[in-house]
């Protein structure tokens, strides 16, 4: 058996915990691999093939990195919290060995999380287009660029035109991503069992545009309007997407991914516990 460790290298406690975990796993006869430090080796690719489990040691950002490494392979991920928010990460830092032991024994609850398959089309000038492909666990965000002007874009779902909007942008998220950027833009908190997409306009220049949900088979299309050129940016799970040829964003197409992310947690009700703790002040006792 082989396990991949994905620590947050900027947190000494996370790296030290990963080292302790490696020592224990080696004693148990388990092969261990480490994801590289992406700040030191930004162009290196981490291959999770052959791994039965991926352990993320950090915050939600580290778990998102682990999810990008796994992609659509459906290798279970155990998130151990060393961050500040810890919404996606389930177990605490003092439970590292016990949590991994439970995961290896098959005692953890599995939560299947829908993913996104994202295509971003760039206009490189002279009629040339460039398509880039991306995996996402949380969301795609089309936003206005650094100059601050509103952007104008068309929104369509599975070939059905919804509206042409002006505003700061648009978020297409999974249920997992509903508690991230989509929530900040006014979207709903959605149970992880929902497999469709959450569509949320960002500061639209109208009182009519509202968030809406799609089915799992729908395709969301965002097309920048040629009638009102403006600088725009695209982010996938918080990472800026750029064109190697330096083109400008022309369109984004989002559909459900080919595989789910499997998150391990000790409690089947962990999602609602986290919602209560993080967003509803759950420390207050029921009267």
PDB file of N, CA, C and O in Angstrom, residues 216-248:
ATOM      1  N   UNK A 216     -27.159  18.151 -12.817  1.00  0.00           N
ATOM      2  CA  UNK A 216     -25.808  17.617 -12.953  1.00  0.00           C
ATOM      3  C   UNK A 216     -25.388  17.442 -14.409  1.00  0.00           C
ATOM      4  O   UNK A 216     -24.198  17.363 -14.706  1.00  0.00           O
ATOM      5  N   UNK A 217     -26.354  17.382 -15.325  1.00  0.00           N
ATOM      6  CA  UNK A 217     -26.029  17.163 -16.741  1.00  0.00           C
ATOM      7  C   UNK A 217     -25.928  18.463 -17.539  1.00  0.00           C
ATOM      8  O   UNK A 217     -25.601  18.435 -18.726  1.00  0.00           O
ATOM      9  N   UNK A 218     -26.199  19.595 -16.903  1.00  0.00           N
ATOM     10  CA  UNK A 218     -26.179  20.874 -17.622  1.00  0.00           C
ATOM     11  C   UNK A 218     -24.755  21.342 -17.915  1.00  0.00           C
ATOM     12  O   UNK A 218     -23.786  20.906 -17.277  1.00  0.00           O
ATOM     13  N   UNK A 219     -24.657  22.246 -18.882  1.00  0.00           N
ATOM     14  CA  UNK A 219     -23.393  22.896 -19.237  1.00  0.00           C
ATOM     15  C   UNK A 219     -23.616  24.401 -19.151  1.00  0.00           C
ATOM     16  O   UNK A 219     -24.547  24.930 -19.768  1.00  0.00           O
ATOM     17  N   UNK A 220     -22.790  25.089 -18.383  1.00  0.00           N
ATOM     18  CA  UNK A 220     -22.901  26.539 -18.217  1.00  0.00           C
ATOM     19  C   UNK A 220     -21.879  27.216 -19.125  1.00  0.00           C
ATOM     20  O   UNK A 220     -20.695  26.866 -19.109  1.00  0.00           O
ATOM     21  N   UNK A 221     -22.356  28.184 -19.902  1.00  0.00           N
ATOM     22  CA  UNK A 221     -21.489  28.891 -20.847  1.00  0.00           C
ATOM     23  C   UNK A 221     -21.509  30.383 -20.546  1.00  0.00           C
ATOM     24  O   UNK A 221     -22.580  30.992 -20.443  1.00  0.00           O
ATOM     25  N   UNK A 222     -20.319  30.953 -20.409  1.00  0.00           N
ATOM     26  CA  UNK A 222     -20.149  32.390 -20.197  1.00  0.00           C
ATOM     27  C   UNK A 222     -19.387  32.950 -21.388  1.00  0.00           C
ATOM     28  O   UNK A 222     -18.273  32.501 -21.683  1.00  0.00           O
ATOM     29  N   UNK A 223     -19.956  33.928 -22.059  1.00  0.00           N
ATOM     30  CA  UNK A 223     -19.351  34.486 -23.274  1.00  0.00           C
ATOM     31  C   UNK A 223     -19.164  35.983 -23.079  1.00  0.00           C
ATOM     32  O   UNK A 223     -20.133  36.713 -22.852  1.00  0.00           O
ATOM     33  N   UNK A 224     -17.920  36.458 -23.151  1.00  0.00           N
ATOM     34  CA  UNK A 224     -17.671  37.894 -23.026  1.00  0.00           C
ATOM     35  C   UNK A 224     -18.269  38.625 -24.218  1.00  0.00           C
ATOM     36  O   UNK A 224     -18.129  38.189 -25.357  1.00  0.00           O
ATOM     37  N   UNK A 225     -18.940  39.726 -23.945  1.00  0.00           N
ATOM     38  CA  UNK A 225     -19.600  40.484 -25.003  1.00  0.00           C
ATOM     39  C   UNK A 225     -18.588  41.299 -25.809  1.00  0.00           C
ATOM     40  O   UNK A 225     -17.778  42.037 -25.234  1.00  0.00           O
ATOM     41  N   UNK A 226     -18.631  41.196 -27.130  1.00  0.00           N
ATOM     42  CA  UNK A 226     -17.734  42.008 -27.963  1.00  0.00           C
ATOM     43  C   UNK A 226     -18.183  43.465 -28.034  1.00  0.00           C
ATOM     44  O   UNK A 226     -17.431  44.330 -28.491  1.00  0.00           O
ATOM     45  N   UNK A 227     -19.409  43.739 -27.585  1.00  0.00           N
ATOM     46  CA  UNK A 227     -19.944  45.097 -27.666  1.00  0.00           C
ATOM     47  C   UNK A 227     -19.400  46.015 -26.588  1.00  0.00           C
ATOM     48  O   UNK A 227     -19.489  47.235 -26.706  1.00  0.00           O
ATOM     49  N   UNK A 228     -18.866  45.436 -25.521  1.00  0.00           N
ATOM     50  CA  UNK A 228     -18.333  46.248 -24.425  1.00  0.00           C
ATOM     51  C   UNK A 228     -17.005  45.638 -23.966  1.00  0.00           C
ATOM     52  O   UNK A 228     -16.934  44.979 -22.924  1.00  0.00           O
ATOM     53  N   UNK A 229     -15.950  45.808 -24.718  1.00  0.00           N
ATOM     54  CA  UNK A 229     -14.655  45.226 -24.352  1.00  0.00           C
ATOM     55  C   UNK A 229     -14.168  45.771 -23.011  1.00  0.00           C
ATOM     56  O   UNK A 229     -14.235  46.977 -22.748  1.00  0.00           O
ATOM     57  N   UNK A 230     -13.708  44.874 -22.156  1.00  0.00           N
ATOM     58  CA  UNK A 230     -13.172  45.262 -20.852  1.00  0.00           C
ATOM     59  C   UNK A 230     -12.228  44.171 -20.370  1.00  0.00           C
ATOM     60  O   UNK A 230     -12.376  42.998 -20.733  1.00  0.00           O
ATOM     61  N   UNK A 231     -11.274  44.566 -19.579  1.00  0.00           N
ATOM     62  CA  UNK A 231     -10.322  43.595 -19.041  1.00  0.00           C
ATOM     63  C   UNK A 231     -11.031  42.651 -18.075  1.00  0.00           C
ATOM     64  O   UNK A 231     -11.826  43.080 -17.233  1.00  0.00           O
ATOM     65  N   UNK A 232     -10.754  41.360 -18.187  1.00  0.00           N
ATOM     66  CA  UNK A 232     -11.375  40.369 -17.307  1.00  0.00           C
ATOM     67  C   UNK A 232     -10.326  39.368 -16.846  1.00  0.00           C
ATOM     68  O   UNK A 232      -9.251  39.257 -17.432  1.00  0.00           O
ATOM     69  N   UNK A 233     -10.664  38.637 -15.792  1.00  0.00           N
ATOM     70  CA  UNK A 233      -9.785  37.591 -15.265  1.00  0.00           C
ATOM     71  C   UNK A 233     -10.607  36.343 -14.999  1.00  0.00           C
ATOM     72  O   UNK A 233     -11.809  36.402 -14.749  1.00  0.00           O
ATOM     73  N   UNK A 234      -9.939  35.201 -15.045  1.00  0.00           N
ATOM     74  CA  UNK A 234     -10.575  33.925 -14.753  1.00  0.00           C
ATOM     75  C   UNK A 234      -9.786  33.227 -13.651  1.00  0.00           C
ATOM     76  O   UNK A 234      -8.560  33.127 -13.715  1.00  0.00           O
ATOM     77  N   UNK A 235     -10.509  32.741 -12.634  1.00  0.00           N
ATOM     78  CA  UNK A 235      -9.888  32.005 -11.543  1.00  0.00           C
ATOM     79  C   UNK A 235     -10.554  30.638 -11.425  1.00  0.00           C
ATOM     80  O   UNK A 235     -11.776  30.536 -11.499  1.00  0.00           O
ATOM     81  N   UNK A 236      -9.753  29.603 -11.243  1.00  0.00           N
ATOM     82  CA  UNK A 236     -10.261  28.260 -11.007  1.00  0.00           C
ATOM     83  C   UNK A 236      -9.733  27.804  -9.651  1.00  0.00           C
ATOM     84  O   UNK A 236      -8.513  27.702  -9.457  1.00  0.00           O
ATOM     85  N   UNK A 237     -10.638  27.590  -8.705  1.00  0.00           N
ATOM     86  CA  UNK A 237     -10.259  27.262  -7.326  1.00  0.00           C
ATOM     87  C   UNK A 237      -9.262  28.274  -6.774  1.00  0.00           C
ATOM     88  O   UNK A 237      -8.281  27.930  -6.105  1.00  0.00           O
ATOM     89  N   UNK A 238      -9.499  29.552  -7.096  1.00  0.00           N
ATOM     90  CA  UNK A 238      -8.681  30.635  -6.564  1.00  0.00           C
ATOM     91  C   UNK A 238      -7.382  30.875  -7.285  1.00  0.00           C
ATOM     92  O   UNK A 238      -6.635  31.792  -6.925  1.00  0.00           O
ATOM     93  N   UNK A 239      -7.073  30.095  -8.321  1.00  0.00           N
ATOM     94  CA  UNK A 239      -5.820  30.245  -9.066  1.00  0.00           C
ATOM     95  C   UNK A 239      -6.095  30.951 -10.391  1.00  0.00           C
ATOM     96  O   UNK A 239      -6.987  30.555 -11.148  1.00  0.00           O
ATOM     97  N   UNK A 240      -5.316  31.987 -10.667  1.00  0.00           N
ATOM     98  CA  UNK A 240      -5.495  32.754 -11.891  1.00  0.00           C
ATOM     99  C   UNK A 240      -5.149  31.896 -13.105  1.00  0.00           C
ATOM    100  O   UNK A 240      -4.107  31.243 -13.149  1.00  0.00           O
ATOM    101  N   UNK A 241      -6.047  31.907 -14.097  1.00  0.00           N
ATOM    102  CA  UNK A 241      -5.825  31.188 -15.347  1.00  0.00           C
ATOM    103  C   UNK A 241      -5.352  32.191 -16.393  1.00  0.00           C
ATOM    104  O   UNK A 241      -6.014  33.209 -16.628  1.00  0.00           O
ATOM    105  N   UNK A 242      -4.235  31.911 -17.017  1.00  0.00           N
ATOM    106  CA  UNK A 242      -3.701  32.811 -18.036  1.00  0.00           C
ATOM    107  C   UNK A 242      -3.467  32.048 -19.334  1.00  0.00           C
ATOM    108  O   UNK A 242      -3.390  30.822 -19.346  1.00  0.00           O
ATOM    109  N   UNK A 243      -3.342  32.789 -20.408  1.00  0.00           N
ATOM    110  CA  UNK A 243      -3.079  32.210 -21.719  1.00  0.00           C
ATOM    111  C   UNK A 243      -1.578  32.296 -22.016  1.00  0.00           C
ATOM    112  O   UNK A 243      -0.993  33.383 -21.883  1.00  0.00           O
ATOM    113  N   UNK A 244      -0.943  31.185 -22.408  1.00  0.00           N
ATOM    114  CA  UNK A 244       0.497  31.235 -22.715  1.00  0.00           C
ATOM    115  C   UNK A 244       0.837  32.246 -23.793  1.00  0.00           C
ATOM    116  O   UNK A 244       1.923  32.821 -23.799  1.00  0.00           O
ATOM    117  N   UNK A 245      -0.105  32.474 -24.720  1.00  0.00           N
ATOM    118  CA  UNK A 245       0.133  33.422 -25.812  1.00  0.00           C
ATOM    119  C   UNK A 245      -0.289  34.847 -25.450  1.00  0.00           C
ATOM    120  O   UNK A 245      -0.217  35.743 -26.291  1.00  0.00           O
ATOM    121  N   UNK A 246      -0.762  35.042 -24.228  1.00  0.00           N
ATOM    122  CA  UNK A 246      -1.130  36.379 -23.786  1.00  0.00           C
ATOM    123  C   UNK A 246      -2.466  36.871 -24.290  1.00  0.00           C
ATOM    124  O   UNK A 246      -2.709  38.074 -24.324  1.00  0.00           O
ATOM    125  N   UNK A 247      -3.353  35.979 -24.667  1.00  0.00           N
ATOM    126  CA  UNK A 247      -4.658  36.384 -25.173  1.00  0.00           C
ATOM    127  C   UNK A 247      -5.601  36.832 -24.074  1.00  0.00           C
ATOM    128  O   UNK A 247      -5.347  36.660 -22.883  1.00  0.00           O
ATOM    129  N   UNK A 248      -6.724  37.428 -24.478  1.00  0.00           N
ATOM    130  CA  UNK A 248      -7.747  37.879 -23.537  1.00  0.00           C
ATOM    131  C   UNK A 248      -8.869  36.849 -23.454  1.00  0.00           C
ATOM    132  O   UNK A 248      -9.131  36.106 -24.408  1.00  0.00           O
TER     133      UNK A 248
END
